[in-house]
mmCIF file of C-alpha atoms and ligand atoms in Angstrom:
data_model
loop_
_atom_site.group_PDB
_atom_site.id
_atom_site.type_symbol
_atom_site.label_atom_id
_atom_site.label_comp_id
_atom_site.label_asym_id
_atom_site.label_seq_id
_atom_site.Cartn_x
_atom_site.Cartn_y
_atom_site.Cartn_z
ATOM 1 C CA MET A 1 -7.886 19.473 27.694
ATOM 2 C CA SER A 2 -4.336 19.300 26.315
ATOM 3 C CA LEU A 3 -3.866 18.362 22.673
ATOM 4 C CA SER A 4 -1.852 15.393 23.869
ATOM 5 C CA GLU A 5 -4.958 14.064 25.604
ATOM 6 C CA GLN A 6 -7.191 14.843 22.643
ATOM 7 C CA LEU A 7 -4.998 13.034 20.123
ATOM 8 C CA ARG A 8 -4.095 10.123 22.360
ATOM 9 C CA TYR A 9 -4.887 6.768 20.784
ATOM 10 C CA ARG A 10 -8.346 5.552 21.727
ATOM 11 C CA GLU A 11 -10.432 4.610 18.710
ATOM 12 C CA PRO A 12 -9.532 2.088 16.007
ATOM 13 C CA LEU A 13 -7.326 3.553 13.312
ATOM 14 C CA SER A 14 -9.921 2.787 10.653
ATOM 15 C CA ASP A 15 -12.338 5.162 12.446
ATOM 16 C CA VAL A 16 -9.973 8.147 12.464
ATOM 17 C CA ASP A 17 -10.718 10.821 9.866
ATOM 18 C CA ALA A 18 -7.351 11.680 8.310
ATOM 19 C CA ARG A 19 -8.655 15.151 7.404
ATOM 20 C CA SER A 20 -9.790 16.021 10.910
ATOM 21 C CA THR A 21 -8.404 19.174 12.519
ATOM 22 C CA LEU A 22 -9.222 18.145 16.082
ATOM 23 C CA GLY A 23 -8.198 20.711 18.659
ATOM 24 C CA PHE A 24 -7.308 23.472 16.217
ATOM 25 C CA VAL A 25 -9.386 26.552 16.886
ATOM 26 C CA GLY A 26 -9.856 28.808 13.864
ATOM 27 C CA ASP A 27 -9.775 28.494 10.132
ATOM 28 C CA ILE A 28 -7.481 25.716 8.917
ATOM 29 C CA ALA A 29 -5.749 28.271 6.677
ATOM 30 C CA GLU A 30 -4.406 29.828 9.881
ATOM 31 C CA ALA A 31 -2.582 26.663 10.938
ATOM 32 C CA LYS A 32 0.468 27.657 8.898
ATOM 33 C CA SER A 33 0.923 30.921 10.735
ATOM 34 C CA ALA A 34 0.173 29.160 14.036
ATOM 35 C CA VAL A 35 3.201 26.931 13.364
ATOM 36 C CA LYS A 36 5.365 29.985 12.728
ATOM 37 C CA LYS A 37 4.108 31.575 15.921
ATOM 38 C CA MET A 38 5.097 28.620 18.087
ATOM 39 C CA ARG A 39 8.699 28.767 16.905
ATOM 40 C CA SER A 40 10.013 31.269 19.418
ATOM 41 C CA GLU A 41 8.584 29.405 22.420
ATOM 42 C CA LEU A 42 9.845 26.078 21.041
ATOM 43 C CA ALA A 43 13.281 27.573 20.501
ATOM 44 C CA GLU A 44 13.429 29.068 23.991
ATOM 45 C CA LEU A 45 12.293 25.888 25.742
ATOM 46 C CA GLN A 46 14.694 23.792 23.701
ATOM 47 C CA GLU A 47 17.544 26.084 24.667
ATOM 48 C CA LYS A 48 16.577 25.758 28.340
ATOM 49 C CA LEU A 49 16.564 21.972 27.971
ATOM 50 C CA TYR A 50 19.997 22.151 26.380
ATOM 51 C CA ALA A 51 21.343 24.480 29.072
ATOM 52 C CA ASN A 52 20.033 22.184 31.804
ATOM 53 C CA GLY A 53 21.638 19.214 30.069
ATOM 54 C CA LEU A 54 24.998 20.987 30.115
ATOM 55 C CA SER A 55 24.682 21.492 33.836
ATOM 56 C CA GLY A 56 24.090 17.843 34.552
ATOM 57 C CA ASP A 57 20.332 17.409 34.232
ATOM 58 C CA SER A 58 19.302 14.088 32.655
ATOM 59 C CA LEU A 59 16.158 15.294 30.855
ATOM 60 C CA SER A 60 15.704 14.668 27.136
ATOM 61 C CA ILE A 61 12.823 14.340 24.688
ATOM 62 C CA LEU A 62 12.279 11.739 22.001
ATOM 63 C CA LEU A 63 9.831 12.433 19.190
ATOM 64 C CA VAL A 64 8.947 9.245 17.325
ATOM 65 C CA LEU A 65 7.460 9.721 13.861
ATOM 66 C CA GLN A 66 5.785 6.829 12.116
ATOM 67 C CA GLY A 67 3.416 6.764 9.165
ATOM 68 C CA MET A 68 2.847 5.417 5.690
ATOM 69 C CA ASP A 69 4.743 6.919 2.737
ATOM 70 C CA THR A 70 3.647 10.531 2.065
ATOM 71 C CA SER A 71 2.283 10.943 5.603
ATOM 72 C CA GLY A 72 4.800 13.727 6.147
ATOM 73 C CA LYS A 73 7.539 12.584 8.498
ATOM 74 C CA GLY A 74 10.023 14.704 6.568
ATOM 75 C CA GLY A 75 7.671 17.690 6.512
ATOM 76 C CA VAL A 76 7.281 17.620 10.286
ATOM 77 C CA ILE A 77 11.037 17.437 10.728
ATOM 78 C CA GLU A 78 11.527 20.443 8.461
ATOM 79 C CA LYS A 79 8.761 22.620 9.898
ATOM 80 C CA VAL A 80 8.787 21.645 13.574
ATOM 81 C CA ALA A 81 12.221 20.279 14.468
ATOM 82 C CA GLY A 82 13.679 22.810 12.022
ATOM 83 C CA SER A 83 12.477 25.697 14.138
ATOM 84 C CA VAL A 84 14.923 25.068 16.970
ATOM 85 C CA ASN A 85 18.711 25.330 17.226
ATOM 86 C CA PRO A 86 20.171 22.396 15.260
ATOM 87 C CA GLN A 87 22.771 21.896 18.003
ATOM 88 C CA GLY A 88 20.056 20.754 20.366
ATOM 89 C CA VAL A 89 18.436 18.242 18.046
ATOM 90 C CA SER A 90 19.517 14.828 16.836
ATOM 91 C CA ILE A 91 17.584 13.392 13.926
ATOM 92 C CA THR A 92 17.845 9.731 12.985
ATOM 93 C CA SER A 93 16.224 8.189 9.908
ATOM 94 C CA PHE A 94 15.929 4.440 10.207
ATOM 95 C CA LYS A 95 16.302 2.465 7.016
ATOM 96 C CA LYS A 96 16.462 -1.233 6.323
ATOM 97 C CA PRO A 97 19.001 -2.519 8.899
ATOM 98 C CA THR A 98 22.597 -2.887 7.724
ATOM 99 C CA GLU A 99 24.378 -6.207 8.061
ATOM 100 C CA GLU A 100 25.987 -5.039 11.282
ATOM 101 C CA GLU A 101 22.656 -3.883 12.697
ATOM 102 C CA GLN A 102 21.039 -7.120 11.634
ATOM 103 C CA ALA A 103 23.596 -9.046 13.664
ATOM 104 C CA HIS A 104 22.371 -7.389 16.881
ATOM 105 C CA ASP A 105 19.041 -7.286 18.685
ATOM 106 C CA PHE A 106 16.596 -4.914 16.973
ATOM 107 C CA LEU A 107 16.881 -2.380 19.800
ATOM 108 C CA TRP A 108 20.669 -2.081 19.474
ATOM 109 C CA ARG A 109 20.651 0.639 16.843
ATOM 110 C CA ILE A 110 17.708 2.360 18.537
ATOM 111 C CA ASN A 111 19.490 2.535 21.878
ATOM 112 C CA LYS A 112 22.553 4.078 20.219
ATOM 113 C CA ALA A 113 20.371 6.785 18.682
ATOM 114 C CA LEU A 114 18.567 7.870 21.881
ATOM 115 C CA PRO A 115 19.033 11.595 22.537
ATOM 116 C CA GLN A 116 21.673 12.609 25.047
ATOM 117 C CA ALA A 117 20.683 14.639 28.093
ATOM 118 C CA GLY A 118 19.478 18.101 27.092
ATOM 119 C CA LYS A 119 18.622 17.113 23.555
ATOM 120 C CA ILE A 120 15.519 16.571 21.497
ATOM 121 C CA GLY A 121 15.845 13.388 19.474
ATOM 122 C CA VAL A 122 13.678 12.838 16.431
ATOM 123 C CA PHE A 123 13.174 9.366 14.992
ATOM 124 C CA ASP A 124 12.097 9.297 11.347
ATOM 125 C CA ARG A 125 10.781 5.731 11.534
ATOM 126 C CA SER A 126 11.895 3.808 14.586
ATOM 127 C CA HIS A 127 11.928 0.519 16.495
ATOM 128 C CA TYR A 128 8.291 0.240 15.437
ATOM 129 C CA GLU A 129 9.404 -0.730 11.918
ATOM 130 C CA ASP A 130 10.565 -3.925 13.606
ATOM 131 C CA VAL A 131 6.934 -4.843 14.259
ATOM 132 C CA LEU A 132 5.469 -3.092 11.183
ATOM 133 C CA ILE A 133 7.301 -3.833 7.936
ATOM 134 C CA VAL A 134 8.744 -6.899 9.647
ATOM 135 C CA ARG A 135 5.252 -8.148 10.466
ATOM 136 C CA VAL A 136 3.760 -7.304 7.069
ATOM 137 C CA HIS A 137 6.613 -8.962 5.155
ATOM 138 C CA ARG A 138 6.999 -11.778 7.707
ATOM 139 C CA LEU A 139 10.715 -11.033 8.081
ATOM 140 C CA GLU A 140 10.768 -12.686 11.519
ATOM 141 C CA SER A 141 8.858 -15.505 13.181
ATOM 142 C CA GLN A 142 5.526 -14.757 14.815
ATOM 143 C CA GLY A 143 7.080 -15.625 18.180
ATOM 144 C CA GLU A 144 9.877 -13.088 17.757
ATOM 145 C CA ILE A 145 7.428 -10.380 16.706
ATOM 146 C CA GLU A 146 5.253 -11.130 19.748
ATOM 147 C CA ARG A 147 8.305 -10.806 22.005
ATOM 148 C CA ARG A 148 9.124 -7.416 20.535
ATOM 149 C CA TYR A 149 6.007 -5.557 21.700
ATOM 150 C CA GLU A 150 6.876 -6.214 25.322
ATOM 151 C CA ALA A 151 10.580 -5.555 24.696
ATOM 152 C CA ILE A 152 9.620 -2.163 23.232
ATOM 153 C CA ASN A 153 7.469 -1.296 26.259
ATOM 154 C CA GLU A 154 10.301 -2.183 28.614
ATOM 155 C CA PHE A 155 12.841 -0.255 26.554
ATOM 156 C CA GLU A 156 10.648 2.851 26.544
ATOM 157 C CA LYS A 157 9.988 2.519 30.281
ATOM 158 C CA ALA A 158 13.723 2.428 30.981
ATOM 159 C CA TYR A 159 14.249 5.535 28.824
ATOM 160 C CA VAL A 160 11.499 7.422 30.662
ATOM 161 C CA GLU A 161 12.872 6.353 34.049
ATOM 162 C CA SER A 162 16.267 7.734 33.048
ATOM 163 C CA GLY A 163 14.781 11.209 32.475
ATOM 164 C CA GLY A 164 13.325 10.863 28.978
ATOM 165 C CA THR A 165 9.965 11.973 27.656
ATOM 166 C CA ILE A 166 8.610 10.115 24.633
ATOM 167 C CA ILE A 167 6.138 11.638 22.188
ATOM 168 C CA LYS A 168 4.934 8.977 19.764
ATOM 169 C CA CYS A 169 3.124 10.238 16.669
ATOM 170 C CA LEU A 170 1.444 8.156 14.033
ATOM 171 C CA LEU A 171 0.944 10.482 11.066
ATOM 172 C CA HIS A 172 -2.314 9.160 9.723
ATOM 173 C CA VAL A 173 -3.288 9.438 6.054
ATOM 174 C CA ASP A 174 -5.835 7.427 4.120
ATOM 175 C CA LYS A 175 -5.424 5.704 0.767
ATOM 176 C CA ASP A 176 -6.942 8.592 -1.222
ATOM 177 C CA ILE A 177 -4.605 11.132 0.310
ATOM 178 C CA GLN A 178 -1.593 8.936 -0.397
ATOM 179 C CA LYS A 179 -2.650 8.478 -4.002
ATOM 180 C CA GLU A 180 -3.019 12.250 -4.477
ATOM 181 C CA ARG A 181 0.407 12.848 -2.972
ATOM 182 C CA PHE A 182 2.123 10.182 -5.066
ATOM 183 C CA ALA A 183 0.493 11.686 -8.167
ATOM 184 C CA SER A 184 1.616 15.182 -7.281
ATOM 185 C CA ARG A 185 5.182 13.957 -6.669
ATOM 186 C CA LEU A 186 5.234 12.592 -10.200
ATOM 187 C CA GLU A 187 4.084 15.940 -11.625
ATOM 188 C CA ASP A 188 6.680 18.017 -9.806
ATOM 189 C CA PRO A 189 10.374 17.817 -10.773
ATOM 190 C CA GLU A 190 11.243 19.149 -7.313
ATOM 191 C CA LYS A 191 9.403 16.327 -5.581
ATOM 192 C CA LEU A 192 10.278 13.503 -7.951
ATOM 193 C CA TYR A 193 13.216 12.458 -5.801
ATOM 194 C CA LYS A 194 10.798 11.503 -3.028
ATOM 195 C CA TYR A 195 9.062 8.942 -5.205
ATOM 196 C CA ARG A 196 10.272 5.372 -5.315
ATOM 197 C CA PRO A 197 8.509 2.804 -7.479
ATOM 198 C CA GLY A 198 8.761 0.306 -4.594
ATOM 199 C CA ASP A 199 6.473 2.533 -2.496
ATOM 200 C CA LEU A 200 3.535 1.236 -4.536
ATOM 201 C CA ASP A 201 4.311 -2.324 -3.442
ATOM 202 C CA GLU A 202 3.917 -1.218 0.169
ATOM 203 C CA ARG A 203 0.712 0.620 -0.751
ATOM 204 C CA ALA A 204 -0.641 -2.639 -2.147
ATOM 205 C CA ARG A 205 -0.395 -4.014 1.394
ATOM 206 C CA TRP A 206 -2.331 -1.107 2.899
ATOM 207 C CA ASP A 207 -4.749 -3.266 4.881
ATOM 208 C CA GLU A 208 -1.942 -5.372 6.316
ATOM 209 C CA TYR A 209 -0.124 -2.215 7.396
ATOM 210 C CA THR A 210 -3.302 -0.872 8.983
ATOM 211 C CA GLU A 211 -3.609 -4.110 10.916
ATOM 212 C CA ALA A 212 0.054 -3.993 11.948
ATOM 213 C CA TYR A 213 -0.346 -0.373 13.107
ATOM 214 C CA GLN A 214 -3.448 -1.339 15.031
ATOM 215 C CA PHE A 215 -1.421 -4.003 16.869
ATOM 216 C CA VAL A 216 1.218 -1.398 17.689
ATOM 217 C CA LEU A 217 -1.405 0.958 19.093
ATOM 218 C CA ASP A 218 -3.064 -1.778 21.115
ATOM 219 C CA ARG A 219 0.116 -3.272 22.498
ATOM 220 C CA CYS A 220 2.441 -0.297 22.875
ATOM 221 C CA SER A 221 0.319 2.692 23.863
ATOM 222 C CA THR A 222 1.245 2.882 27.541
ATOM 223 C CA ASP A 223 0.632 5.504 30.224
ATOM 224 C CA ILE A 224 4.272 6.543 30.251
ATOM 225 C CA ALA A 225 4.587 6.544 26.443
ATOM 226 C CA PRO A 226 1.165 6.821 24.796
ATOM 227 C CA TRP A 227 0.631 6.846 21.063
ATOM 228 C CA HIS A 228 -0.927 9.859 19.378
ATOM 229 C CA VAL A 229 -2.752 9.541 16.103
ATOM 230 C CA ILE A 230 -2.205 12.724 14.107
ATOM 231 C CA PRO A 231 -4.692 13.319 11.287
ATOM 232 C CA SER A 232 -2.276 14.238 8.499
ATOM 233 C CA GLY A 233 -4.504 15.011 5.536
ATOM 234 C CA HIS A 234 -3.930 18.730 6.080
ATOM 235 C CA LYS A 235 -0.199 19.389 6.223
ATOM 236 C CA PRO A 236 -0.329 22.662 8.209
ATOM 237 C CA TYR A 237 -2.627 21.052 10.779
ATOM 238 C CA ARG A 238 -0.306 18.035 11.028
ATOM 239 C CA ASN A 239 2.701 20.306 11.641
ATOM 240 C CA TRP A 240 0.761 22.391 14.155
ATOM 241 C CA ALA A 241 -0.400 19.284 16.001
ATOM 242 C CA VAL A 242 3.059 17.714 16.341
ATOM 243 C CA GLY A 243 4.571 21.102 17.219
ATOM 244 C CA THR A 244 1.950 21.560 19.906
ATOM 245 C CA LEU A 245 2.625 18.103 21.379
ATOM 246 C CA LEU A 246 6.307 18.979 21.535
ATOM 247 C CA LEU A 247 5.531 22.323 23.168
ATOM 248 C CA GLU A 248 3.246 20.687 25.721
ATOM 249 C CA ALA A 249 5.942 18.151 26.599
ATOM 250 C CA LEU A 250 8.568 20.873 26.973
ATOM 251 C CA ARG A 251 6.251 23.021 29.099
ATOM 252 C CA ASP A 252 5.511 20.021 31.331
ATOM 253 C CA LEU A 253 9.205 19.833 32.199
ATOM 254 C CA LYS A 254 8.817 23.251 33.885
ATOM 255 C CA LEU A 255 12.344 24.205 32.962
ATOM 256 C CA ASP A 256 14.224 27.130 34.378
ATOM 257 C CA TRP A 257 17.555 28.558 33.330
ATOM 258 C CA PRO A 258 20.191 26.701 35.341
ATOM 259 C CA ALA A 259 21.904 28.536 38.162
ATOM 260 C CA PRO A 260 25.607 29.233 37.513
ATOM 261 C CA ASN A 261 27.999 26.670 38.934
ATOM 262 C CA PHE A 262 30.440 29.460 39.786
ATOM 263 C CA ASP A 263 30.460 32.504 42.049
ATOM 264 C CA LEU A 264 28.552 35.055 39.951
ATOM 265 C CA GLU A 265 29.606 38.142 41.852
ATOM 266 C CA ALA A 266 33.245 37.091 41.909
ATOM 267 C CA GLU A 267 33.191 36.463 38.152
ATOM 268 C CA LYS A 268 31.578 39.876 37.498
ATOM 269 C CA GLN A 269 34.392 41.418 39.461
ATOM 270 C CA ARG A 270 37.021 39.455 37.517
ATOM 271 C CA VAL A 271 35.497 40.471 34.182
ATOM 272 C CA ALA A 272 35.410 44.118 35.273
ATOM 273 C CA GLU A 273 39.091 43.932 36.102
ATOM 274 C CA CYS A 274 40.411 41.925 33.206
HETATM 275 P P1 AMP B 301 12.259 5.945 3.748
HETATM 276 O O1 AMP B 301 11.913 6.297 5.182
HETATM 277 O O2 AMP B 301 11.165 6.296 2.798
HETATM 278 O O3 AMP B 301 13.597 6.449 3.342
HETATM 279 O O4 AMP B 301 12.353 4.351 3.657
HETATM 280 C C1 AMP B 301 13.090 3.591 4.543
HETATM 281 C C2 AMP B 301 12.724 2.143 4.345
HETATM 282 O O5 AMP B 301 13.428 1.353 5.284
HETATM 283 C C3 AMP B 301 11.254 1.874 4.540
HETATM 284 O O6 AMP B 301 10.756 1.054 3.511
HETATM 285 C C4 AMP B 301 11.224 1.152 5.853
HETATM 286 O O7 AMP B 301 10.132 0.307 6.014
HETATM 287 C C5 AMP B 301 12.546 0.421 5.822
HETATM 288 N N1 AMP B 301 12.932 0.033 7.172
HETATM 289 C C6 AMP B 301 13.122 0.848 8.230
HETATM 290 N N2 AMP B 301 13.382 0.131 9.334
HETATM 291 C C7 AMP B 301 13.338 -1.167 8.971
HETATM 292 C C8 AMP B 301 13.506 -2.389 9.669
HETATM 293 N N3 AMP B 301 13.784 -2.421 10.972
HETATM 294 N N4 AMP B 301 13.406 -3.536 8.973
HETATM 295 C C9 AMP B 301 13.122 -3.528 7.659
HETATM 296 N N5 AMP B 301 12.951 -2.405 6.935
HETATM 297 C C10 AMP B 301 13.048 -1.236 7.580
HETATM 298 MG MG1 MG B 302 9.777 6.918 1.447
#
């Protein structure tokens, strides 16, 4: 069974063990080297995707990363997305909407950030914030939030129909893990910059976030764009798992190097004579 199938959302979030290493065969200490080992295949498949994009193919991949503070969205970007040619990747971190963004529908800024053909797009937070933090803080009416789940499903369907593949990952940590990671940030001058006092206010609403995430999983895990719940208590496992989902998606595209759009033999002759 593929890892994508194994990690696909099925059971309630509160039942998922954040320290699980589901699907990883071997000692967890080996997960780090497993991530390094997948780099060359990731890089080659990404380059094929890019090359096909240049020759007119419409395929692209969108990796959506969601999760509570400290769940490791940044770590996955560094270790997984960082292993391929930066030219082929577009990374977007979604913050509180600007005034201009606020003046448009919530999907406006998301649509602008979708990866172009041939690219891997990574969303560090996403349109799901518009039904997560917005729901928890009641930033919109209940009716508007209800409308958004269906709008998201339709938006994702349109992206997939245009040649996109979506990999949605919820990096799952529990309250104990988050507390440990906040504490270690405060002890390490090199990690201090990641800590923001306001993060504790969000932590105080843990149960409301869990409920909001559960709604997302129930309403927006579709056949064409399923959610995956990634146990993220072990960082190397988390990186391995997301990397493997990306690899599986790239392999599923069954990419080949594009054929030249010129006369190969004639060009060889021209080069020989120039
Ligand atoms: P960080 O990812 O830690 O840099 O934090 C970004 C912050 O922006 C988080 O607190 C998000 O919840 C917030 N944010 C992202 N998207 C939205 C949104 N659509 N509406 C409100 N807040 C958002
Ligand atoms: Mg943060």
